[in-house]
mmCIF file with all atom_site columns, C-alpha atoms in Angstrom:
data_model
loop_
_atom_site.group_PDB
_atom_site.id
_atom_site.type_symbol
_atom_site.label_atom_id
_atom_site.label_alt_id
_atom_site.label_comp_id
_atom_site.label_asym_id
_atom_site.label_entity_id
_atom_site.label_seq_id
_atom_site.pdbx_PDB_ins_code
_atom_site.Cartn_x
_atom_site.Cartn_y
_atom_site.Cartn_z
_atom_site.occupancy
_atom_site.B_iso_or_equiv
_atom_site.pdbx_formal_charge
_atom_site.auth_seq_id
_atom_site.auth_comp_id
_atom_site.auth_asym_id
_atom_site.auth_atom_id
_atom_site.pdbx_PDB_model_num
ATOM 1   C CA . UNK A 1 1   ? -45.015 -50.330 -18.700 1.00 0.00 ? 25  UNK A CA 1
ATOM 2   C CA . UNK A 1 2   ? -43.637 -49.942 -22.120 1.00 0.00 ? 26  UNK A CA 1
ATOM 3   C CA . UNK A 1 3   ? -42.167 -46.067 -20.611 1.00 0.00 ? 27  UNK A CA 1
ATOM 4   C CA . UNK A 1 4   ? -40.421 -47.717 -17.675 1.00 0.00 ? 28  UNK A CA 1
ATOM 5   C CA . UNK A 1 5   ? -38.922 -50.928 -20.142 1.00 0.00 ? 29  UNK A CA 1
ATOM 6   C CA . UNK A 1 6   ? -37.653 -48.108 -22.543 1.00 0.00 ? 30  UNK A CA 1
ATOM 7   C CA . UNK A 1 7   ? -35.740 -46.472 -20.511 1.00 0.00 ? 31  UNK A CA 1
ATOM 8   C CA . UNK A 1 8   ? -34.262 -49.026 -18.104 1.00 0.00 ? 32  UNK A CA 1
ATOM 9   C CA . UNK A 1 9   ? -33.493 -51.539 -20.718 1.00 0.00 ? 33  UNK A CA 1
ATOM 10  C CA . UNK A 1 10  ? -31.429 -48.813 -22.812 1.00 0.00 ? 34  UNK A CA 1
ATOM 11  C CA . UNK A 1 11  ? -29.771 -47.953 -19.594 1.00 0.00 ? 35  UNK A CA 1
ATOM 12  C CA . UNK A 1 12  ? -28.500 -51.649 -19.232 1.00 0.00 ? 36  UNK A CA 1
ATOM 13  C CA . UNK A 1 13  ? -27.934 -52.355 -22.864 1.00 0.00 ? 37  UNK A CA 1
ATOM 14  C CA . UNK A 1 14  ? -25.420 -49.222 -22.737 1.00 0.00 ? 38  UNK A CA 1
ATOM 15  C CA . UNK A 1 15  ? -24.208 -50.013 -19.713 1.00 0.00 ? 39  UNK A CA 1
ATOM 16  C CA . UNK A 1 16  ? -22.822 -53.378 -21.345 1.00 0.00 ? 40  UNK A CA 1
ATOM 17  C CA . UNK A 1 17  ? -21.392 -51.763 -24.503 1.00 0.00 ? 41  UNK A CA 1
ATOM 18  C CA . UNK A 1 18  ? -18.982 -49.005 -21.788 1.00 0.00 ? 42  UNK A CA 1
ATOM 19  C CA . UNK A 1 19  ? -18.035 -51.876 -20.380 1.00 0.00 ? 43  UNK A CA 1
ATOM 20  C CA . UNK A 1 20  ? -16.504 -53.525 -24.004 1.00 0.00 ? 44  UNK A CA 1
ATOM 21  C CA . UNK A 1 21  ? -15.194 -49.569 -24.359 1.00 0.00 ? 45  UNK A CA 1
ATOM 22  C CA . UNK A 1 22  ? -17.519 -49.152 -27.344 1.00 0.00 ? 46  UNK A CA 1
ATOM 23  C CA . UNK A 1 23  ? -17.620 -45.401 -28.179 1.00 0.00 ? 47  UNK A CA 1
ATOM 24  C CA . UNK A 1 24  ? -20.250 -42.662 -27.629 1.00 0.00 ? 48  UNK A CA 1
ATOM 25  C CA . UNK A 1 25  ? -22.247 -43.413 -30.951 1.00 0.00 ? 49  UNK A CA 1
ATOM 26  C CA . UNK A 1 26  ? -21.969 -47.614 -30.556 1.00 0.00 ? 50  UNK A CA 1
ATOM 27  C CA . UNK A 1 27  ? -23.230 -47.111 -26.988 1.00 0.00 ? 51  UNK A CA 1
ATOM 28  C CA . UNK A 1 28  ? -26.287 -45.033 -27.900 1.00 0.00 ? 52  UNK A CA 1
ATOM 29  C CA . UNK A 1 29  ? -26.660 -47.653 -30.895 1.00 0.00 ? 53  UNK A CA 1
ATOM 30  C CA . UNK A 1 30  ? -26.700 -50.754 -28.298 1.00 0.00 ? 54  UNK A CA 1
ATOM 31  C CA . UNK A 1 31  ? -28.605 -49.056 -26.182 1.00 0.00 ? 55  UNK A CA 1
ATOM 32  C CA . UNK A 1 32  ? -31.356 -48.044 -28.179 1.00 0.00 ? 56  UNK A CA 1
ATOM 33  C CA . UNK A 1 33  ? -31.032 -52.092 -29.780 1.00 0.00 ? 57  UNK A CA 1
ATOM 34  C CA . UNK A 1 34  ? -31.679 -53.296 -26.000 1.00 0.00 ? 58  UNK A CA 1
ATOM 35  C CA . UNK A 1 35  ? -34.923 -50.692 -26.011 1.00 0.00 ? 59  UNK A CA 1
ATOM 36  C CA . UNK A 1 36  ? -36.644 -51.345 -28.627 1.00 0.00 ? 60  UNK A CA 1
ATOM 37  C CA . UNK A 1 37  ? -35.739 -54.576 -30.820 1.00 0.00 ? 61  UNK A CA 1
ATOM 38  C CA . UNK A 1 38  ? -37.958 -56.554 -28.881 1.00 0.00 ? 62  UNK A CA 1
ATOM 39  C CA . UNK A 1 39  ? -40.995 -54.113 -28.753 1.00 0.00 ? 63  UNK A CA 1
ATOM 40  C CA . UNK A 1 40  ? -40.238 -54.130 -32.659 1.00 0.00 ? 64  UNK A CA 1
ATOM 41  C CA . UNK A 1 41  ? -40.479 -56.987 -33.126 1.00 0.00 ? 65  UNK A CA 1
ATOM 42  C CA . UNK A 1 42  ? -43.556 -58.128 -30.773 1.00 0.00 ? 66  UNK A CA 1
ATOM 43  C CA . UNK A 1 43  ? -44.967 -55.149 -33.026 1.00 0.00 ? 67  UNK A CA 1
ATOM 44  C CA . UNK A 1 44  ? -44.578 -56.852 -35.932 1.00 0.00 ? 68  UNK A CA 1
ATOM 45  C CA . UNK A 1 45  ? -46.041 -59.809 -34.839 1.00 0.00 ? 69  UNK A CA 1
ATOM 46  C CA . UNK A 1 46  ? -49.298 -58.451 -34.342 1.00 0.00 ? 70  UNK A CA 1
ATOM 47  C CA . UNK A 1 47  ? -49.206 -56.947 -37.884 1.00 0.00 ? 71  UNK A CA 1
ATOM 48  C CA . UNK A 1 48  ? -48.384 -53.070 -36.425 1.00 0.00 ? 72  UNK A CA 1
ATOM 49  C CA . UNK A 1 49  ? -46.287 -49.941 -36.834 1.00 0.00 ? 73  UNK A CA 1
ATOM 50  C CA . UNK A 1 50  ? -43.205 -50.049 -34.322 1.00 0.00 ? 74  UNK A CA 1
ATOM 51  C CA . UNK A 1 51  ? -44.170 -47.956 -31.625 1.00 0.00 ? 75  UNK A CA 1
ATOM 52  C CA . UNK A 1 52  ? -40.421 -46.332 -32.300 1.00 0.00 ? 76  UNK A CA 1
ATOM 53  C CA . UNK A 1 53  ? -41.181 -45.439 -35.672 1.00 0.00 ? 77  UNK A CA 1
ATOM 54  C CA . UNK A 1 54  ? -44.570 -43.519 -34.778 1.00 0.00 ? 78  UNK A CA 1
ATOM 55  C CA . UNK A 1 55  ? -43.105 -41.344 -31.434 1.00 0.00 ? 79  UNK A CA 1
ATOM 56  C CA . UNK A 1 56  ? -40.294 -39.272 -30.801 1.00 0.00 ? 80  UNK A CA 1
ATOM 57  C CA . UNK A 1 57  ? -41.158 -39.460 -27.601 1.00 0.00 ? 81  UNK A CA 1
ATOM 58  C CA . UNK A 1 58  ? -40.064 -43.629 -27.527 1.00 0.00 ? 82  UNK A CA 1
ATOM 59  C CA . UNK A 1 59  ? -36.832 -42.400 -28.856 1.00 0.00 ? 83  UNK A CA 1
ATOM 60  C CA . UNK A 1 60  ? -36.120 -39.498 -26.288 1.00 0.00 ? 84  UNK A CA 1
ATOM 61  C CA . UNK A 1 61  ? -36.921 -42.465 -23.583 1.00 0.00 ? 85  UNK A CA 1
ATOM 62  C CA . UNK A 1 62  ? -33.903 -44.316 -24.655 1.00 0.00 ? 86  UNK A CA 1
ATOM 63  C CA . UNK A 1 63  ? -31.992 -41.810 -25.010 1.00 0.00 ? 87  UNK A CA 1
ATOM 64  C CA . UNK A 1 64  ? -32.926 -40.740 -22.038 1.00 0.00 ? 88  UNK A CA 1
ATOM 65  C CA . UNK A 1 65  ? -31.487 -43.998 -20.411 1.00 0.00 ? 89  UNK A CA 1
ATOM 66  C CA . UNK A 1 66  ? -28.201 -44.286 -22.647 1.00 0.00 ? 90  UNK A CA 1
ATOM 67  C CA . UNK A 1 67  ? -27.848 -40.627 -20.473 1.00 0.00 ? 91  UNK A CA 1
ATOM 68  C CA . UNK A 1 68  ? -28.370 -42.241 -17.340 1.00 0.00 ? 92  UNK A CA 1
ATOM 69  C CA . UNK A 1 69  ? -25.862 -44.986 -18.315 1.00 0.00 ? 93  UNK A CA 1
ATOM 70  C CA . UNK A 1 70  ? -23.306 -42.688 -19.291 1.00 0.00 ? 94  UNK A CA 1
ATOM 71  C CA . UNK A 1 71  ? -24.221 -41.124 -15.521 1.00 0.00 ? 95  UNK A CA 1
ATOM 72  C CA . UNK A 1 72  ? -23.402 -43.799 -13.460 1.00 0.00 ? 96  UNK A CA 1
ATOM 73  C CA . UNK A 1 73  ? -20.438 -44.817 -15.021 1.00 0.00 ? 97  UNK A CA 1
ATOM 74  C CA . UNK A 1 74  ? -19.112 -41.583 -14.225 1.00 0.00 ? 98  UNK A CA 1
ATOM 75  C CA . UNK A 1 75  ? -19.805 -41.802 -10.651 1.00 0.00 ? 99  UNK A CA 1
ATOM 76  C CA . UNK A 1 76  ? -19.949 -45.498 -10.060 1.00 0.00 ? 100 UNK A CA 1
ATOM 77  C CA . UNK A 1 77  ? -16.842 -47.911 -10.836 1.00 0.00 ? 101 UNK A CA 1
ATOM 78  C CA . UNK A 1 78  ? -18.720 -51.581 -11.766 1.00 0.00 ? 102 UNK A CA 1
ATOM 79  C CA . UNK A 1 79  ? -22.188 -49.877 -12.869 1.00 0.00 ? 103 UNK A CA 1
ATOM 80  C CA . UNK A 1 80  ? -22.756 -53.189 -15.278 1.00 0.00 ? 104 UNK A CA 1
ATOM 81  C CA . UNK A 1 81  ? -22.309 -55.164 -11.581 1.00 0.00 ? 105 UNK A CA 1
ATOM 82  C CA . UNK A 1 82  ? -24.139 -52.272 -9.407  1.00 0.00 ? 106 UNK A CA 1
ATOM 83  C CA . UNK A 1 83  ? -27.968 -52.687 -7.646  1.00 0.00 ? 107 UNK A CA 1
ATOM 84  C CA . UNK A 1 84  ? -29.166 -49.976 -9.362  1.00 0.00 ? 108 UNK A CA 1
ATOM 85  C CA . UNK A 1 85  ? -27.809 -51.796 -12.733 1.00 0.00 ? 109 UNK A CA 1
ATOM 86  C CA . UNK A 1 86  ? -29.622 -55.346 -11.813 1.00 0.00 ? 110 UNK A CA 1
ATOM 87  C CA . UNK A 1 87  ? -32.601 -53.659 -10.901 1.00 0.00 ? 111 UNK A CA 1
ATOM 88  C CA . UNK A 1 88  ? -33.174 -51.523 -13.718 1.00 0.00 ? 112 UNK A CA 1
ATOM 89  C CA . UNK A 1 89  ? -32.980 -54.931 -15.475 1.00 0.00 ? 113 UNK A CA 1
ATOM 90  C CA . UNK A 1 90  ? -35.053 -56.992 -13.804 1.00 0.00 ? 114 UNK A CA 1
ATOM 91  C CA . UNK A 1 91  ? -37.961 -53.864 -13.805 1.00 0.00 ? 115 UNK A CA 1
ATOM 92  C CA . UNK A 1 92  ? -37.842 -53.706 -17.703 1.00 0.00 ? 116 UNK A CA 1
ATOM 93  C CA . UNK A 1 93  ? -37.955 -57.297 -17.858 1.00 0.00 ? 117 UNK A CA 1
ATOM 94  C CA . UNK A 1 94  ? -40.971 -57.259 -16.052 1.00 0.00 ? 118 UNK A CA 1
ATOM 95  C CA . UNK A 1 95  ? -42.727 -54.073 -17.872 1.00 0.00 ? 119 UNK A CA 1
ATOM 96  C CA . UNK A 1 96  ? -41.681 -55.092 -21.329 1.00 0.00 ? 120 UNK A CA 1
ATOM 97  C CA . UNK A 1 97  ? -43.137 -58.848 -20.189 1.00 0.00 ? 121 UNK A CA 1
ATOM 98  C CA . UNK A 1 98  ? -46.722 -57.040 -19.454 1.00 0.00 ? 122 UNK A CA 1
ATOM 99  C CA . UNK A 1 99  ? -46.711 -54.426 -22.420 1.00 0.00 ? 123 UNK A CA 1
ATOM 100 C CA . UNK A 1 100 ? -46.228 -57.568 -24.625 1.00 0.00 ? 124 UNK A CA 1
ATOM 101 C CA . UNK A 1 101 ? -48.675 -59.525 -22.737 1.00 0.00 ? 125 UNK A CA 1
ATOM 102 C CA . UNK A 1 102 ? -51.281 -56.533 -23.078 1.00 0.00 ? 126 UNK A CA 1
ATOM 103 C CA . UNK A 1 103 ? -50.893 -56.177 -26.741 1.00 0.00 ? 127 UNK A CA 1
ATOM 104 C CA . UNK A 1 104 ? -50.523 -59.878 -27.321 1.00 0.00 ? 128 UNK A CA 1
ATOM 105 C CA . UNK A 1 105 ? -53.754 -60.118 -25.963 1.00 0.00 ? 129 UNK A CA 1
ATOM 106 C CA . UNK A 1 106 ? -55.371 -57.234 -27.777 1.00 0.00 ? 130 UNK A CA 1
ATOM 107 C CA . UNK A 1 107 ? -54.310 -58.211 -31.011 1.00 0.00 ? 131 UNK A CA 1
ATOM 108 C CA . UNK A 1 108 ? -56.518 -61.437 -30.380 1.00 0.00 ? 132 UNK A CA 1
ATOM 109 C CA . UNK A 1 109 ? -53.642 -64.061 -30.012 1.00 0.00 ? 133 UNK A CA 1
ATOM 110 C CA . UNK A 1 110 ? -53.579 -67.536 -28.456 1.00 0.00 ? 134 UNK A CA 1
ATOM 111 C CA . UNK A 1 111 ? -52.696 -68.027 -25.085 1.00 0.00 ? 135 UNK A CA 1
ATOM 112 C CA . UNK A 1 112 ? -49.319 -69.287 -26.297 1.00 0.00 ? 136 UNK A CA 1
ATOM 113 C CA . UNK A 1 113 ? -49.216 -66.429 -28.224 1.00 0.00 ? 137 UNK A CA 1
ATOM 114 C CA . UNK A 1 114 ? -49.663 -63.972 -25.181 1.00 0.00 ? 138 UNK A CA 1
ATOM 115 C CA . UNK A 1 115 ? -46.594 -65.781 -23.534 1.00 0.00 ? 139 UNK A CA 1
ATOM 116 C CA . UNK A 1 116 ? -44.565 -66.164 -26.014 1.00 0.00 ? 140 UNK A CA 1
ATOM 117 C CA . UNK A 1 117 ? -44.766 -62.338 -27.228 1.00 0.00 ? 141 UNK A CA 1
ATOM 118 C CA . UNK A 1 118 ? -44.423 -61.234 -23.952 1.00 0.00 ? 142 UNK A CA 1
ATOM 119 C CA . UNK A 1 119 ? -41.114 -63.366 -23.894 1.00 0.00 ? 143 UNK A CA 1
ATOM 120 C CA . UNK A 1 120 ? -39.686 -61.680 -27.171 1.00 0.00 ? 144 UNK A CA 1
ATOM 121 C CA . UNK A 1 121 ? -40.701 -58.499 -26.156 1.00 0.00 ? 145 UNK A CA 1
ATOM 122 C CA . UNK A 1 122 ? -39.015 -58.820 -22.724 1.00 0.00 ? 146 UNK A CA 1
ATOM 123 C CA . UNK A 1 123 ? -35.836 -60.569 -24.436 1.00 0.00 ? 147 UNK A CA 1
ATOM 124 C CA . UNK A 1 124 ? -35.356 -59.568 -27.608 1.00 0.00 ? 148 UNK A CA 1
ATOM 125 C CA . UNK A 1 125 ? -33.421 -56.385 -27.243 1.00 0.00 ? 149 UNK A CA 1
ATOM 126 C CA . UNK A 1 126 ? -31.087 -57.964 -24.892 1.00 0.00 ? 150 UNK A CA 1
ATOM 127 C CA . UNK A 1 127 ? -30.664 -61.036 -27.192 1.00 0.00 ? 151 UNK A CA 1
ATOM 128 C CA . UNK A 1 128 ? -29.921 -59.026 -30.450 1.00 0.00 ? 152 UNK A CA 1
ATOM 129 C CA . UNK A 1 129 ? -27.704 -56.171 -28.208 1.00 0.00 ? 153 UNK A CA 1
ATOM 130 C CA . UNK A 1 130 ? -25.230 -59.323 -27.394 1.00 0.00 ? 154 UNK A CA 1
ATOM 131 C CA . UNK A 1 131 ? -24.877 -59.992 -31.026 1.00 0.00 ? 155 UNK A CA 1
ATOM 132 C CA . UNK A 1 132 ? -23.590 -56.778 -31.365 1.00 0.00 ? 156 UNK A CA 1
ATOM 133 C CA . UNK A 1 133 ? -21.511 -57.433 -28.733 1.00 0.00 ? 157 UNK A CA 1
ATOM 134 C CA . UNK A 1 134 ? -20.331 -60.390 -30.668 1.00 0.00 ? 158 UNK A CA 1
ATOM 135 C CA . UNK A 1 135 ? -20.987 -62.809 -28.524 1.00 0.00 ? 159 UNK A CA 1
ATOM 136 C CA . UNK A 1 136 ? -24.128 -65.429 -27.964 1.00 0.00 ? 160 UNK A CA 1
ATOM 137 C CA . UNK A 1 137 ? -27.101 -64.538 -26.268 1.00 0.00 ? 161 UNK A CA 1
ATOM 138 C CA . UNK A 1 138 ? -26.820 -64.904 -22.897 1.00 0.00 ? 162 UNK A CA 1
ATOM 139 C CA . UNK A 1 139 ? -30.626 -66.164 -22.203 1.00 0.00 ? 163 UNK A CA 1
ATOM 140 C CA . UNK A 1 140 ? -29.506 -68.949 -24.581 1.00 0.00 ? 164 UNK A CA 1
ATOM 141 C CA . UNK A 1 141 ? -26.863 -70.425 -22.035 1.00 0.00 ? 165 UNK A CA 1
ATOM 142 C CA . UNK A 1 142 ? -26.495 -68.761 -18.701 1.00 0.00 ? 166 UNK A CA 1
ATOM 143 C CA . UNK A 1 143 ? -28.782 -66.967 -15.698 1.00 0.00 ? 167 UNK A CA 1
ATOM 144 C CA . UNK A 1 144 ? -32.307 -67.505 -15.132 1.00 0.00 ? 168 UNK A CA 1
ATOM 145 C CA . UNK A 1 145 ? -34.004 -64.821 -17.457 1.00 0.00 ? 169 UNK A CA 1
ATOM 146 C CA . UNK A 1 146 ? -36.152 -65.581 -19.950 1.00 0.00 ? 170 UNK A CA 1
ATOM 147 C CA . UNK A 1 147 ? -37.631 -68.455 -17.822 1.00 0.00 ? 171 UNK A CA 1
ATOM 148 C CA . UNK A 1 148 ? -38.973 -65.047 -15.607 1.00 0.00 ? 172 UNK A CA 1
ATOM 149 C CA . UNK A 1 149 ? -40.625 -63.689 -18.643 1.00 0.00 ? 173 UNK A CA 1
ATOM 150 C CA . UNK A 1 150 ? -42.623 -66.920 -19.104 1.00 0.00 ? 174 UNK A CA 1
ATOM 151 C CA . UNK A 1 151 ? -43.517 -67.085 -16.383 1.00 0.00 ? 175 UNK A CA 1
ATOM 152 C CA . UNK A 1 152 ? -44.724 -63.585 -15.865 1.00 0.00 ? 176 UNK A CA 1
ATOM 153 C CA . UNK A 1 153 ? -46.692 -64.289 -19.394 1.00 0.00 ? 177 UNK A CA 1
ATOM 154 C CA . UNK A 1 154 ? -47.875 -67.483 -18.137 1.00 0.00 ? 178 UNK A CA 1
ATOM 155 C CA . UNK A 1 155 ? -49.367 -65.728 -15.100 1.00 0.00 ? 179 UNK A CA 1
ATOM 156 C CA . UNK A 1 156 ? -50.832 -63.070 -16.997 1.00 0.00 ? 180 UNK A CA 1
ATOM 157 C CA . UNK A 1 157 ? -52.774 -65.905 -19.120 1.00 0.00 ? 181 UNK A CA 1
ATOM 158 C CA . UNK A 1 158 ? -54.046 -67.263 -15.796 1.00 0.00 ? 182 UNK A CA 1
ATOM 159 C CA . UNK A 1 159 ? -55.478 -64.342 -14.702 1.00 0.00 ? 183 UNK A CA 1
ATOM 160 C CA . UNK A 1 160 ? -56.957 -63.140 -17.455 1.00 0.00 ? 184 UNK A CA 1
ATOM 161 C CA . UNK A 1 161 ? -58.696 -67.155 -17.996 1.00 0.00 ? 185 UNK A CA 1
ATOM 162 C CA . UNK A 1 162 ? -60.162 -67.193 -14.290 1.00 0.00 ? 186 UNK A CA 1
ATOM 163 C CA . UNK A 1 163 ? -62.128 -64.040 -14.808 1.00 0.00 ? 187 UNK A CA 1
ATOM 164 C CA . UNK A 1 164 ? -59.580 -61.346 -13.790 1.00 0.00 ? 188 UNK A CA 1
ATOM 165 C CA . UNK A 1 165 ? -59.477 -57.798 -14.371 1.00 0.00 ? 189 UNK A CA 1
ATOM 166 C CA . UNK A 1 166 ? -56.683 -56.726 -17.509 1.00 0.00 ? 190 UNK A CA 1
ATOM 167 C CA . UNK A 1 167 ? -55.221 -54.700 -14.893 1.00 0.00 ? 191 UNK A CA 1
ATOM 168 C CA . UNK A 1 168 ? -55.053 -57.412 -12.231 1.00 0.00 ? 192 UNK A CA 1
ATOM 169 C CA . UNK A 1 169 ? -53.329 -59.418 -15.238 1.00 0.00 ? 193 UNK A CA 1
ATOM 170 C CA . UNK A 1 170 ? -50.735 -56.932 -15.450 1.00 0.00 ? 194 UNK A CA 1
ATOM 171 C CA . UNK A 1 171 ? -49.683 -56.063 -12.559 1.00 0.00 ? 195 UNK A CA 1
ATOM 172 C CA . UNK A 1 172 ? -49.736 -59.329 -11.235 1.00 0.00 ? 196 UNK A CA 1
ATOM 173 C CA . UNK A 1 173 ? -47.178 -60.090 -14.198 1.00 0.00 ? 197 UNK A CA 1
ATOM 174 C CA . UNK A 1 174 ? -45.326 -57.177 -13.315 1.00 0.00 ? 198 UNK A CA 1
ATOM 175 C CA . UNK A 1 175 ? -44.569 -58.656 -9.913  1.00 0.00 ? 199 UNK A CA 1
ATOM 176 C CA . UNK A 1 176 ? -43.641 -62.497 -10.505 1.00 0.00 ? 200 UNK A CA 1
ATOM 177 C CA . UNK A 1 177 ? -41.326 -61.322 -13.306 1.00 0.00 ? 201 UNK A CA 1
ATOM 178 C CA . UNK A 1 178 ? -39.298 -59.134 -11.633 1.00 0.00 ? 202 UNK A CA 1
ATOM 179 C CA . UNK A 1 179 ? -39.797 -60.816 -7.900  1.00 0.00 ? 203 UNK A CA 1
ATOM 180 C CA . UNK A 1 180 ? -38.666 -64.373 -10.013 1.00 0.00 ? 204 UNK A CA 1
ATOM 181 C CA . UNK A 1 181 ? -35.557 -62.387 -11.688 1.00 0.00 ? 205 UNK A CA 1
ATOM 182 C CA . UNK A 1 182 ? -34.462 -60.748 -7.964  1.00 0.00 ? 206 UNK A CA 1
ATOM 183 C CA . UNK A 1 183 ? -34.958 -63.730 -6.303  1.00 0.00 ? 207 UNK A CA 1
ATOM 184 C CA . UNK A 1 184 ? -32.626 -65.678 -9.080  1.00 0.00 ? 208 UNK A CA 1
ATOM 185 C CA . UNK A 1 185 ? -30.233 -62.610 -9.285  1.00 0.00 ? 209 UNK A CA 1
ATOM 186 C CA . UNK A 1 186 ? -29.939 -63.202 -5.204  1.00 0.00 ? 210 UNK A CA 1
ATOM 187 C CA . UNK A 1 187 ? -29.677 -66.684 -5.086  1.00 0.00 ? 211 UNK A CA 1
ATOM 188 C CA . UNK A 1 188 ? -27.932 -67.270 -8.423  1.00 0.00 ? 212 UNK A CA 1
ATOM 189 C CA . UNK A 1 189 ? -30.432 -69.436 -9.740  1.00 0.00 ? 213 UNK A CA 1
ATOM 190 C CA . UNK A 1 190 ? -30.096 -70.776 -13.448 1.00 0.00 ? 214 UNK A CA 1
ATOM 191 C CA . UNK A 1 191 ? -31.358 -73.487 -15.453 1.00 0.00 ? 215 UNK A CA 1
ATOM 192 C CA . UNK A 1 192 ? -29.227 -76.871 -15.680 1.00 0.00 ? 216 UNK A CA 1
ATOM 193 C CA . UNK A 1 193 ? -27.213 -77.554 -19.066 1.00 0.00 ? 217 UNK A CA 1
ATOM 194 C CA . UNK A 1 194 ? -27.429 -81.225 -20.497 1.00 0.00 ? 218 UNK A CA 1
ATOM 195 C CA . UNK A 1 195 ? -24.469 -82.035 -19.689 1.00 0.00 ? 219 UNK A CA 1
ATOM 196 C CA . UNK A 1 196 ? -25.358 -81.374 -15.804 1.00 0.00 ? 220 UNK A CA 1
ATOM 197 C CA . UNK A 1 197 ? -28.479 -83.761 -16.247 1.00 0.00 ? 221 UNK A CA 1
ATOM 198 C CA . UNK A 1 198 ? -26.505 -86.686 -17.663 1.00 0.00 ? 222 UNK A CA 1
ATOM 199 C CA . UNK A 1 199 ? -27.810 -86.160 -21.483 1.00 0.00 ? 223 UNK A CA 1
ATOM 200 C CA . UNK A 1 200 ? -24.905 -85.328 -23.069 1.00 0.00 ? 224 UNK A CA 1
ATOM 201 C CA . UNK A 1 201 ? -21.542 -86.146 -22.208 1.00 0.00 ? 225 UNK A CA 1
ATOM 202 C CA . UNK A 1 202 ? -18.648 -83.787 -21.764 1.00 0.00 ? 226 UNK A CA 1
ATOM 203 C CA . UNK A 1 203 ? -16.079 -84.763 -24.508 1.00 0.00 ? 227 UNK A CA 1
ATOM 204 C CA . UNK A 1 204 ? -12.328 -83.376 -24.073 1.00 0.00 ? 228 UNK A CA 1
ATOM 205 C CA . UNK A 1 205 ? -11.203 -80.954 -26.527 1.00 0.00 ? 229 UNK A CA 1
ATOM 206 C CA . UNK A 1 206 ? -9.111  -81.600 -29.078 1.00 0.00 ? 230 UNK A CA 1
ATOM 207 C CA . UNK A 1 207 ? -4.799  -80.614 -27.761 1.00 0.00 ? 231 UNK A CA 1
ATOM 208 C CA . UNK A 1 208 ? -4.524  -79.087 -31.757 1.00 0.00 ? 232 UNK A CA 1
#
């Protein structure tokens, strides 16, 4: 899980930075951000070494995808808009969900604990690559994204309470992230604002 989130999440997060013309060095840099800040920093969490400070080999993945990146927008013209784009997404957001859910759960957490650090590990990256992008985190205000990481972790917590196998947990976690994230991708699913509910009303901006 935490191989296939490594490399598909760099390939995205570099993906966004040639599309703000960022140069060789800044797209390896928000690529490898996308990769591994939120593995970091579910690390961390559980009172570890990053996995990325312990293996080359978690380094060569993302580089590894910032190559691929590099790749298709050679040969494609929108890669940041192309299939093969949305679902390299949507898998790492579904294998960095389990590897945080896995971990979460081996390092003795709560059950809220198991969700939520499968939701930073699945998020984090993207969420702190948009910052260098200068601009706010998209799973803050627009698309349905993090909401699939929940509820991949949620699942996973289910599982795992009625008696099911750790691997069962997974993969079944695996699938309702990234089925939830293609299906919202598809239908352009996303959650309301408050202003759409009736909460908060739109005020007009000021003509200055």
């Amino acid at each position: 899980m935490n191989t296939v989130g490594l490399v598909a999440f760099a390939l995205v997060g570099s993906t966004k930075a040639i599309r703000e013309e960022f140069d060789v060095f800044g797209i390896a840099v928000v690529g490898l951000v996308t990769a591994f800040a939120g593995g970091v920093t579910r690390d961390l969490l559980v009172d570890r070494v990053p996995l990325a400070l312990t293996s080359f080999g978690e380094i060569g993945l993302g580089i590894l995808g910032v190559a691929l990146a590099i790749g298709l927008h050679s040969a494609l013209e929108s890669p940041d808009g192309h299939p093969i784009t949305l679902l390299s997404d949507a898998v790492g957001l579904a294998a960095f969900a389990t590897a945080g859910a896995i971990v979460a759960t081996e390092a003795g957490v709560s059950s809220f604990g198991v969700v939520a650090i499968a939701t930073i590990n699945a998020v984090g990256g993207g969420a702190v690559a948009d910052i260098l992008l200068d601009r706010a985190p998209f799973i803050l205000f627009d698309d349905f994204y993090a909401s699939c990481a929940v509820a991949g972790g949620s699942v996973y917590v289910i599982v795992g309470g009625i008696g099911g196998m750790e691997s069962t947990a997974a993969a079944v976690c695996a699938a309702v992230t990234v089925g939830t994230r293609l299906t919202a991708v598809t239908y352009g699913w996303s959650l309301p604002a408050a202003q759409m509910l009736g909460f908060v009303r739109d005020e007009p901006r000021d003509s200055q």
